[in-house]
mmCIF file of C-alpha atoms in Angstrom:
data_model
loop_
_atom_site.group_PDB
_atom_site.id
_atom_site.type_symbol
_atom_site.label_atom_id
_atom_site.label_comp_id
_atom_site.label_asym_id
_atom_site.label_seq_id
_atom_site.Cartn_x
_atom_site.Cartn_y
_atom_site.Cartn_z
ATOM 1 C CA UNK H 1 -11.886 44.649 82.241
ATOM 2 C CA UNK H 2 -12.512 48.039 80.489
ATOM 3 C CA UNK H 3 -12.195 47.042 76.477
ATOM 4 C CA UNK H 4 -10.708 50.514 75.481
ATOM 5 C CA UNK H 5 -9.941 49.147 71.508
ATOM 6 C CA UNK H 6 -14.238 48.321 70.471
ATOM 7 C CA UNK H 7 -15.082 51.785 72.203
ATOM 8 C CA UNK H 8 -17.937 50.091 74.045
ATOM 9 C CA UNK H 9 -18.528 49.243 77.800
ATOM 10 C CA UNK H 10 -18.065 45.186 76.777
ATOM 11 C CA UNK H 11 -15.370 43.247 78.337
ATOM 12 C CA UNK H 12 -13.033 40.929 75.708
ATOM 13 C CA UNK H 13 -14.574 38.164 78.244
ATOM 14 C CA UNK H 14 -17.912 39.386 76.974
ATOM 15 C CA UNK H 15 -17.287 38.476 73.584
ATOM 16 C CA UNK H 16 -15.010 35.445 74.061
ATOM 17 C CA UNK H 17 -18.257 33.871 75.664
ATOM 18 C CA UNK H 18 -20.012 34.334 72.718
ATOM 19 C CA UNK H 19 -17.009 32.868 71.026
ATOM 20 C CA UNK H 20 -17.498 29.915 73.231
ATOM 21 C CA UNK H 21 -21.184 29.414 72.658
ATOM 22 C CA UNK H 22 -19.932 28.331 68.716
ATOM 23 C CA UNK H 23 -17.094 26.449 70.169
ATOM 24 C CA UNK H 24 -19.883 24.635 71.882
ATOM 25 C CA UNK H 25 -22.547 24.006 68.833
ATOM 26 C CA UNK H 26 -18.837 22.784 66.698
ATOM 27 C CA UNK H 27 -18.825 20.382 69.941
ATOM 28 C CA UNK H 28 -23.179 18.947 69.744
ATOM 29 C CA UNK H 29 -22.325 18.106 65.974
ATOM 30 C CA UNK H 30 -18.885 16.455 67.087
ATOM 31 C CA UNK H 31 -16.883 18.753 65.145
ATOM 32 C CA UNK H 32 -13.030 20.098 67.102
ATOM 33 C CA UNK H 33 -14.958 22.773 69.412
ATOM 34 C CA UNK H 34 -13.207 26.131 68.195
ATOM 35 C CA UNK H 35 -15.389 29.205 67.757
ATOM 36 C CA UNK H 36 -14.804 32.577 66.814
ATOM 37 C CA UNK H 37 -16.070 35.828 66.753
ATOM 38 C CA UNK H 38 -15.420 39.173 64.456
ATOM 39 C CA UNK H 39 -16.244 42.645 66.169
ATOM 40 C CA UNK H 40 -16.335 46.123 63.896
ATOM 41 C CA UNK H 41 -16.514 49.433 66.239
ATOM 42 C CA UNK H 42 -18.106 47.170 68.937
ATOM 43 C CA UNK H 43 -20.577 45.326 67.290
ATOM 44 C CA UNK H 44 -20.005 41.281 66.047
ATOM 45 C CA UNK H 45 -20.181 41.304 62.531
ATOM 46 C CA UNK H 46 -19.172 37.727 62.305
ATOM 47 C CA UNK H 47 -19.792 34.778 65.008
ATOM 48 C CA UNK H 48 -19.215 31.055 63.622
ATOM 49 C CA UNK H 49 -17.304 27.656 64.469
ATOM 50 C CA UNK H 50 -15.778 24.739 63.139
ATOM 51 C CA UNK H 51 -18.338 22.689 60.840
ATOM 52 C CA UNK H 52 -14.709 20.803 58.708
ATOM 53 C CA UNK H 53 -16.177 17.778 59.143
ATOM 54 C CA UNK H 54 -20.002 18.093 58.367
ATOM 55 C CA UNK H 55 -18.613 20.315 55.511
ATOM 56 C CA UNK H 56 -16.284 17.841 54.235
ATOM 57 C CA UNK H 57 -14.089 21.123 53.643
ATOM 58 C CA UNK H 58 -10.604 22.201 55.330
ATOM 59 C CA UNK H 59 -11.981 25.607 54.721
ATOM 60 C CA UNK H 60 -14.555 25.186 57.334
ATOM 61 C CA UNK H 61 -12.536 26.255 60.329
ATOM 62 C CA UNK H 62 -14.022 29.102 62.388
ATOM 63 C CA UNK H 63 -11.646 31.511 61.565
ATOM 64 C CA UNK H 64 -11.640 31.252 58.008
ATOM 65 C CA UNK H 65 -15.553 30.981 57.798
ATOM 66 C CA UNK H 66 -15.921 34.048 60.057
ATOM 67 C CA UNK H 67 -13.426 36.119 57.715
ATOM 68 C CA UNK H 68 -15.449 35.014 54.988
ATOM 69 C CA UNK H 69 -18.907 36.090 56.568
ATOM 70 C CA UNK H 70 -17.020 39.799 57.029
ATOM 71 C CA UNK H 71 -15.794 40.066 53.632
ATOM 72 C CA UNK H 72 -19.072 39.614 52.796
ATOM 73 C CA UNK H 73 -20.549 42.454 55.153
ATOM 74 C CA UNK H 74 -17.681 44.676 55.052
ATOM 75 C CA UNK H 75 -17.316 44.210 50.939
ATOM 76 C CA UNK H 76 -13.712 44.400 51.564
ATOM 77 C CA UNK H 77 -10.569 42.129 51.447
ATOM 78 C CA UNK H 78 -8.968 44.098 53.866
ATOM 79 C CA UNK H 79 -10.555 43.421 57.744
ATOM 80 C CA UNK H 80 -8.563 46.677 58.915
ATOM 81 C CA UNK H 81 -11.056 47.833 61.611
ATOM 82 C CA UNK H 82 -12.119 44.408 62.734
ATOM 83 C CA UNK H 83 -11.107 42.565 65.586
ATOM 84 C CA UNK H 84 -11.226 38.557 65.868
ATOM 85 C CA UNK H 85 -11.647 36.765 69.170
ATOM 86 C CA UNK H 86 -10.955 32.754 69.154
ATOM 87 C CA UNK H 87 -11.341 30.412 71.928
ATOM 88 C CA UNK H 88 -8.225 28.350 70.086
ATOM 89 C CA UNK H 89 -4.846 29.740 68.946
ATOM 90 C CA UNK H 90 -4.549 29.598 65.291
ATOM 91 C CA UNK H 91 -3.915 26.931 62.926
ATOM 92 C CA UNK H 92 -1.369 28.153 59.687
ATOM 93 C CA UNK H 93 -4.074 27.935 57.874
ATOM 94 C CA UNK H 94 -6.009 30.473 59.599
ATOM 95 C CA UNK H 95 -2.994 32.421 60.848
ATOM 96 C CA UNK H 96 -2.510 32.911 57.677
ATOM 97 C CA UNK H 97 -5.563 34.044 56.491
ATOM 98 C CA UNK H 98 -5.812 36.259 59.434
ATOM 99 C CA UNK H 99 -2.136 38.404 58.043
ATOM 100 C CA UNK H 100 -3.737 38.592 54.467
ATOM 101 C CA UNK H 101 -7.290 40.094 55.592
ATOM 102 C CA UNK H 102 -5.057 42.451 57.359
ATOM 103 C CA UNK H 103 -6.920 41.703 60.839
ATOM 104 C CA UNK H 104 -5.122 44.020 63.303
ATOM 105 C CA UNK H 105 -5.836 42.170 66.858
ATOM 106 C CA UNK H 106 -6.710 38.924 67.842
ATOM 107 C CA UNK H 107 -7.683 37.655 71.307
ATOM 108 C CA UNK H 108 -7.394 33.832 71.819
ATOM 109 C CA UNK H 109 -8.469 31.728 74.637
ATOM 110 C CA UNK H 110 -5.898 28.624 74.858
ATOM 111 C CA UNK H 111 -3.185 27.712 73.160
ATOM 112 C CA UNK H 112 -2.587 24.694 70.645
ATOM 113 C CA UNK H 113 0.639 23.383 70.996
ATOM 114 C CA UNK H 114 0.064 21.113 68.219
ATOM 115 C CA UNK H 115 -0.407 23.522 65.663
ATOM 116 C CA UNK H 116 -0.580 26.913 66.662
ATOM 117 C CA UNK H 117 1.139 29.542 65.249
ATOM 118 C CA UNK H 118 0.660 32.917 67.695
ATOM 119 C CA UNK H 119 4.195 31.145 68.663
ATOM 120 C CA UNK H 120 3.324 27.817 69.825
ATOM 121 C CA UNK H 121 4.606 25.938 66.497
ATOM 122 C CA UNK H 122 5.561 29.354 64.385
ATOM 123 C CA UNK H 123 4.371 33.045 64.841
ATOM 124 C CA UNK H 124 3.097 33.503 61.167
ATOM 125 C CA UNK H 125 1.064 36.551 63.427
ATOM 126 C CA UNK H 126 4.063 38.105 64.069
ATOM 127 C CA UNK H 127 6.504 37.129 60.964
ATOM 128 C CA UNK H 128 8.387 40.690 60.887
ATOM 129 C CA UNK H 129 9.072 39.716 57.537
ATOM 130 C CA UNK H 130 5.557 39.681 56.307
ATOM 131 C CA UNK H 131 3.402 43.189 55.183
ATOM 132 C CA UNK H 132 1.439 42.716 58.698
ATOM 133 C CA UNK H 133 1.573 42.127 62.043
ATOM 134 C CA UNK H 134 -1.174 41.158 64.112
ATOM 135 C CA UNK H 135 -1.465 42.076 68.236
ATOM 136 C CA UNK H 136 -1.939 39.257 70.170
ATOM 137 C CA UNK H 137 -3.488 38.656 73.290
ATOM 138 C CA UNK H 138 -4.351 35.069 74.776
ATOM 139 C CA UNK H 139 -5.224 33.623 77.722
ATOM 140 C CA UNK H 140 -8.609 35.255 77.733
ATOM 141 C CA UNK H 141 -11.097 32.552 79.506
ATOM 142 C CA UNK H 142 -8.843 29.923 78.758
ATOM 143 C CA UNK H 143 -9.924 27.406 81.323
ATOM 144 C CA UNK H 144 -13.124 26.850 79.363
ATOM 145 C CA UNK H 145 -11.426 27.349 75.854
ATOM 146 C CA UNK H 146 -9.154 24.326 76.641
ATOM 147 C CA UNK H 147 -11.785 22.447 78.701
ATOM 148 C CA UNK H 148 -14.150 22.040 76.339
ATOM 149 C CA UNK H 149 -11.387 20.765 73.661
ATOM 150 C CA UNK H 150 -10.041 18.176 76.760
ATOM 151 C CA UNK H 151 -13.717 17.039 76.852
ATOM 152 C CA UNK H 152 -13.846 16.744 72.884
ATOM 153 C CA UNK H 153 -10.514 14.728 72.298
ATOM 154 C CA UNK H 154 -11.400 12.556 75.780
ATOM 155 C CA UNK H 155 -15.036 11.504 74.043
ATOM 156 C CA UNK H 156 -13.063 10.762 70.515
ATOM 157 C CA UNK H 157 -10.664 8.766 72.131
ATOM 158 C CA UNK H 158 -13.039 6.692 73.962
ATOM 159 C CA UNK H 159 -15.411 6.438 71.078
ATOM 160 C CA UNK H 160 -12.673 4.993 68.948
ATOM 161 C CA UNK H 161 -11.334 2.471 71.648
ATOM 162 C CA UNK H 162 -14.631 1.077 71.719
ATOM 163 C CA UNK H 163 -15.316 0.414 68.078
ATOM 164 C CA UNK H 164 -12.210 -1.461 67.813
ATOM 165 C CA UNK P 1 10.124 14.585 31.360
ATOM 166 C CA UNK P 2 7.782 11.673 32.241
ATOM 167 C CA UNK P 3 5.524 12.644 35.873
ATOM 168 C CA UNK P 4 5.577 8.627 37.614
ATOM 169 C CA UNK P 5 3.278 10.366 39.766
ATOM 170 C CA UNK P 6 0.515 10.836 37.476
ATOM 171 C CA UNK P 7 0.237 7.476 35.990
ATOM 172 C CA UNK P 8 0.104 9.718 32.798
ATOM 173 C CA UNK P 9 2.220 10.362 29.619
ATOM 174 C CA UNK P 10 1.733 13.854 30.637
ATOM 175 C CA UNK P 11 4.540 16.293 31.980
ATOM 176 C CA UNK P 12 4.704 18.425 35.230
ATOM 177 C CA UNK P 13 5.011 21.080 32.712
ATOM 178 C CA UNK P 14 2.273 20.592 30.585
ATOM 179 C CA UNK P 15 -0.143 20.844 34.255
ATOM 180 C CA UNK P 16 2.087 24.138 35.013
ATOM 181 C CA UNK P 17 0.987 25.648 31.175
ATOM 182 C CA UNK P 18 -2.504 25.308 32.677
ATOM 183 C CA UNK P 19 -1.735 26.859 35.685
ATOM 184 C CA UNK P 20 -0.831 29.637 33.980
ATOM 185 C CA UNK P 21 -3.332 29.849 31.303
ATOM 186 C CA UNK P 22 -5.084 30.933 35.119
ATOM 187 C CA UNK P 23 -2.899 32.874 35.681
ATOM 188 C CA UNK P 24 -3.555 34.908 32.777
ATOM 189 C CA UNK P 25 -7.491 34.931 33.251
ATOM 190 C CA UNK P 26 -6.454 36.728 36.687
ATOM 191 C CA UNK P 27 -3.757 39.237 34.950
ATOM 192 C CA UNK P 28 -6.779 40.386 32.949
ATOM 193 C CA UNK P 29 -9.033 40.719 35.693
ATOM 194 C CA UNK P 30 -6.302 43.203 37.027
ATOM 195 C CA UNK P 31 -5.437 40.417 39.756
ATOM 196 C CA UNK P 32 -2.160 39.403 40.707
ATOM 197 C CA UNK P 33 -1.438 36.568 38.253
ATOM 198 C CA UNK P 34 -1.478 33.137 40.223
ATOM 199 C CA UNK P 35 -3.189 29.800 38.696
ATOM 200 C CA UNK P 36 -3.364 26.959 40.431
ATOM 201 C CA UNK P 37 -4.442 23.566 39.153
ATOM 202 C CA UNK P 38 -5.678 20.497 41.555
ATOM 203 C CA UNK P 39 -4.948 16.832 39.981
ATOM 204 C CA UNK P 40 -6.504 13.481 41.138
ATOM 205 C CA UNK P 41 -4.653 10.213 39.193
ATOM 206 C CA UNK P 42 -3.634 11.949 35.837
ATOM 207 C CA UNK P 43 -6.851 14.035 35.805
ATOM 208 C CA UNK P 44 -7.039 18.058 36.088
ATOM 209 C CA UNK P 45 -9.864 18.383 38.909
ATOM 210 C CA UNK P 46 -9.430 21.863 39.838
ATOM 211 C CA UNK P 47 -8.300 24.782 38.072
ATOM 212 C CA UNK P 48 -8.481 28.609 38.983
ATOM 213 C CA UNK P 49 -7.096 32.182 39.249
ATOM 214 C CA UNK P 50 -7.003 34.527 42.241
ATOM 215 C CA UNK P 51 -9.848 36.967 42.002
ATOM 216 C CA UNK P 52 -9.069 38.677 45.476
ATOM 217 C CA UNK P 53 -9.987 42.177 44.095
ATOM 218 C CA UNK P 54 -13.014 41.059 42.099
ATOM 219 C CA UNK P 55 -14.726 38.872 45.016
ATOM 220 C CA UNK P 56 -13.470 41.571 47.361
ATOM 221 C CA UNK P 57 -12.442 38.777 49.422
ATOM 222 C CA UNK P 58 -8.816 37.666 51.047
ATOM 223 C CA UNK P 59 -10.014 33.469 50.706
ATOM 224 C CA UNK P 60 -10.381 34.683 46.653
ATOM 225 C CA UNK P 61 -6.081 33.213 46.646
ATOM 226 C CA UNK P 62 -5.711 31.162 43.849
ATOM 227 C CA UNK P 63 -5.038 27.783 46.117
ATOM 228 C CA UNK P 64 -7.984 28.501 48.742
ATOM 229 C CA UNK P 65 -10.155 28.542 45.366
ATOM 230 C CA UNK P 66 -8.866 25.160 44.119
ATOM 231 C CA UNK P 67 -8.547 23.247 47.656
ATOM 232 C CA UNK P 68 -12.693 24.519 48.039
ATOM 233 C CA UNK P 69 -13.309 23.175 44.085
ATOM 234 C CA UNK P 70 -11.825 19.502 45.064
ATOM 235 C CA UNK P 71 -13.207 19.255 48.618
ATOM 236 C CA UNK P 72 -16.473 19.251 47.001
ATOM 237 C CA UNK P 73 -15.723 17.067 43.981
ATOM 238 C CA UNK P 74 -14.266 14.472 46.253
ATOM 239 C CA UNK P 75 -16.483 15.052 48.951
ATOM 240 C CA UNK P 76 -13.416 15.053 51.421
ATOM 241 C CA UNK P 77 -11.818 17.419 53.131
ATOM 242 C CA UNK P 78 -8.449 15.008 53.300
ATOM 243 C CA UNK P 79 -6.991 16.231 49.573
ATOM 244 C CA UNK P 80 -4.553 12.906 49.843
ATOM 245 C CA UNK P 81 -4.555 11.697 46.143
ATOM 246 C CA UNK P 82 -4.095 15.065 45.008
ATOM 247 C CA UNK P 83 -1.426 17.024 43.636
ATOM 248 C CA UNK P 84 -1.867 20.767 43.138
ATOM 249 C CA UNK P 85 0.581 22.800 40.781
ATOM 250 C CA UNK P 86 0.682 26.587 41.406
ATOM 251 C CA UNK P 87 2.377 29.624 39.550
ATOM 252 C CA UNK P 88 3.784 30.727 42.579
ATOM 253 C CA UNK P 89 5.045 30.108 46.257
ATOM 254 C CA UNK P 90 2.317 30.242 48.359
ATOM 255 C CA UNK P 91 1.580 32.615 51.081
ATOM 256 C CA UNK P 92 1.538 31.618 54.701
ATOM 257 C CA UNK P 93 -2.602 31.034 54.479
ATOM 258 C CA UNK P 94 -2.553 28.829 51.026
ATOM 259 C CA UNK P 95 0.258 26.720 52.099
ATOM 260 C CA UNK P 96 -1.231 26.306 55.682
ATOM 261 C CA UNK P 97 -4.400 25.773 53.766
ATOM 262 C CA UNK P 98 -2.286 22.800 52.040
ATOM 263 C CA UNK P 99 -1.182 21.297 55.105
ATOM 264 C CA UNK P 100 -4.489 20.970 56.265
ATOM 265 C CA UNK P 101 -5.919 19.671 53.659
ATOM 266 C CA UNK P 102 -2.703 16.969 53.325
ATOM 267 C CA UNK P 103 -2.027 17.628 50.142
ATOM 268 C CA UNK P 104 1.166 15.025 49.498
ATOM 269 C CA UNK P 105 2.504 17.358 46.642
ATOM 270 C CA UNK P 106 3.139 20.725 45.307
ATOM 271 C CA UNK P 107 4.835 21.795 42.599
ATOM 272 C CA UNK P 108 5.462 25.732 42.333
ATOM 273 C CA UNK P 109 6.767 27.996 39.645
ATOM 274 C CA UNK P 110 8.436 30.762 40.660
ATOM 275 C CA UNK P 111 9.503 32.091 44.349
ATOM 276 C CA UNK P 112 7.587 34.202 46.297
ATOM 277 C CA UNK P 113 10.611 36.287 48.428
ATOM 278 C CA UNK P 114 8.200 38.434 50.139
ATOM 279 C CA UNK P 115 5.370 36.458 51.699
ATOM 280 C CA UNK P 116 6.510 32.315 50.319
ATOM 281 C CA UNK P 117 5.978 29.596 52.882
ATOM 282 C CA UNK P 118 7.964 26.750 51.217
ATOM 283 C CA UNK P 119 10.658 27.891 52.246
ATOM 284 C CA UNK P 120 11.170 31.660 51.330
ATOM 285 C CA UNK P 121 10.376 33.386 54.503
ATOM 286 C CA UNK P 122 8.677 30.679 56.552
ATOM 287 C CA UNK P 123 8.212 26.995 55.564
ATOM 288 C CA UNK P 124 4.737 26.063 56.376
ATOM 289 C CA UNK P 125 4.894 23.444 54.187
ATOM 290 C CA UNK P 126 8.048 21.196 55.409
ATOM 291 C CA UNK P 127 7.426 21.984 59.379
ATOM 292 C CA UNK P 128 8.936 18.931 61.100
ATOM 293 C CA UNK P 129 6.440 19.861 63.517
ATOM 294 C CA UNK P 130 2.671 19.754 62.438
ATOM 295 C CA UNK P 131 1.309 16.233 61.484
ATOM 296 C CA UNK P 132 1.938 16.741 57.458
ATOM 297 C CA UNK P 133 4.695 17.696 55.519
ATOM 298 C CA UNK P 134 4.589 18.271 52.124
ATOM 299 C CA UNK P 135 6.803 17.144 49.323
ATOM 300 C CA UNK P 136 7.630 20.861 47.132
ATOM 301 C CA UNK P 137 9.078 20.997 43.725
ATOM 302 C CA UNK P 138 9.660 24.680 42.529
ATOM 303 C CA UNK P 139 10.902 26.033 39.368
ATOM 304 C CA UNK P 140 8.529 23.935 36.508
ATOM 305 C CA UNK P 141 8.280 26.765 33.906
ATOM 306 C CA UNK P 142 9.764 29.495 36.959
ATOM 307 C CA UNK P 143 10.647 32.045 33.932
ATOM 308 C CA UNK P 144 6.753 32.320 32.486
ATOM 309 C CA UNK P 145 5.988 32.097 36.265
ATOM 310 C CA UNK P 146 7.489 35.259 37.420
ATOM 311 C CA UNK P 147 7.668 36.956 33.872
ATOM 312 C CA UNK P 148 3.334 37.495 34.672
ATOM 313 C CA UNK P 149 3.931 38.791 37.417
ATOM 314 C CA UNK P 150 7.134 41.530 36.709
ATOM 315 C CA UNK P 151 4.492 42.561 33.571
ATOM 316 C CA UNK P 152 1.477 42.929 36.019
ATOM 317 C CA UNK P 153 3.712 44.895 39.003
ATOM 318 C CA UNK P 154 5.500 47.249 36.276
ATOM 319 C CA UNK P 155 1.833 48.155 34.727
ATOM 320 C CA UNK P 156 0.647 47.971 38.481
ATOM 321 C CA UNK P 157 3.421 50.897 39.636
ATOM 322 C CA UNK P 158 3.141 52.617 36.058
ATOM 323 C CA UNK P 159 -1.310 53.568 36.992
ATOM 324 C CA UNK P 160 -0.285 54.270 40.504
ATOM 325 C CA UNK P 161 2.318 56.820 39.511
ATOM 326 C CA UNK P 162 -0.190 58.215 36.337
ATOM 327 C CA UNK P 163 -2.860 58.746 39.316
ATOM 328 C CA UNK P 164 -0.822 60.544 41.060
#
């Protein structure tokens, strides 16, 4: 698929594979496996993952950590030219965060039914009642987005039936 | 009024003044005026301003700062014997922010009608439908509260319409 938004011959697969690879260093340090990945004009400004636990922080979500890394590079609040891709819908947390940088698209891989809020639990990305509203596309490689989270919560499970 | 949750002779509204005392440091920064203040068994362990302009950075929210401030004092990302009191309702990232860091209590000043998520225009923070609800108390010194922030939107409007 042609990405016509990052004016570049790269595929929103392309990039949600890079996504991915962080989903899968969160998983090696048995952290949730969620990564995601910040593009400006077709280049990744931002790629990170989900370190909450070795970080003892609830900040440490990929999301938030990646809008933090663009701040940083961009030197602005406002993420108005950048693009997120996440192999997980959005927590509120992060949902949140991505209305207040002002982060027009997002592509996620698989949904979280738990907690997600593209529409799963809420839609804080489309509130019409907030000052933004984000595009939203999902589904993009979401057989391996969800598989590797199956393969995460199957490993915790079984690790904590066999300490009791 | 005595606050049985503190196990301290000291008053919601006496943590609110301090809160606000933040608030102030931001007003003068030329930030919009939100303190927040985190508080572990009677004792203030967090307290800070929104400095979104200054850090050029959307996590700069007044709540983000103080959630970061007593993960690392507590070396936990779980917030669970923590209270935070904050000037205003918090936006859809600070009060997802406060769910995920299960935060049992917030007490808020003044409403937020444009952007609040306890209740306002979404309510992140009583969703029967994540894994932590939070128990919100609003209006503990609501007049001094929103009073900061009419003072910092009039001056806000008057040097956007002297530019001009």
């Amino acid at each position: 698929m042609y990405n016509e938004a990052l004016n570049e011959d790269k595929t929103h697969e392309y990039y949600m594979e890079i996504a991915l690879e962080e989903a899968k260093k969160a998983f090696l340090l048995d952290e949730v496996p969620i990564g995601a990945v910040i593009v400006r004009n077709g280049e990744i400004i931002a790629k990170t993952h989900n370190t909450r636990n070795t970080d003892k922080n609830t900040l440490s979500h990929a999301e938030i950590k990646a809008i933090d890394i663009a701040s940083k590079i961009t030197g602005d609040w406002r993420l108005e030219d950048c693009i997120m891709y996440v192999t997980i819908e959005p927590c509120p947390m992060c949902a949140g965060a991505i209305v207040q940088a002002r982060i027009p698209k997002v592509y996620f891989g698989a949904r979280n039914k738990k907690a997600g809020c593209a529409g799963s639990v809420l839609n804080i990305l489309n509130e019409p009642n907030f000052n933004h509203q984000v595009e939203v596309t999902e589904g993009i490689l979401s057989d391996k987005c969800s598989e590797i989270m199956s393969e995460f919560f199957k490993n915790f499970r079984k690790n904590k039936t066999s300490e009791n």
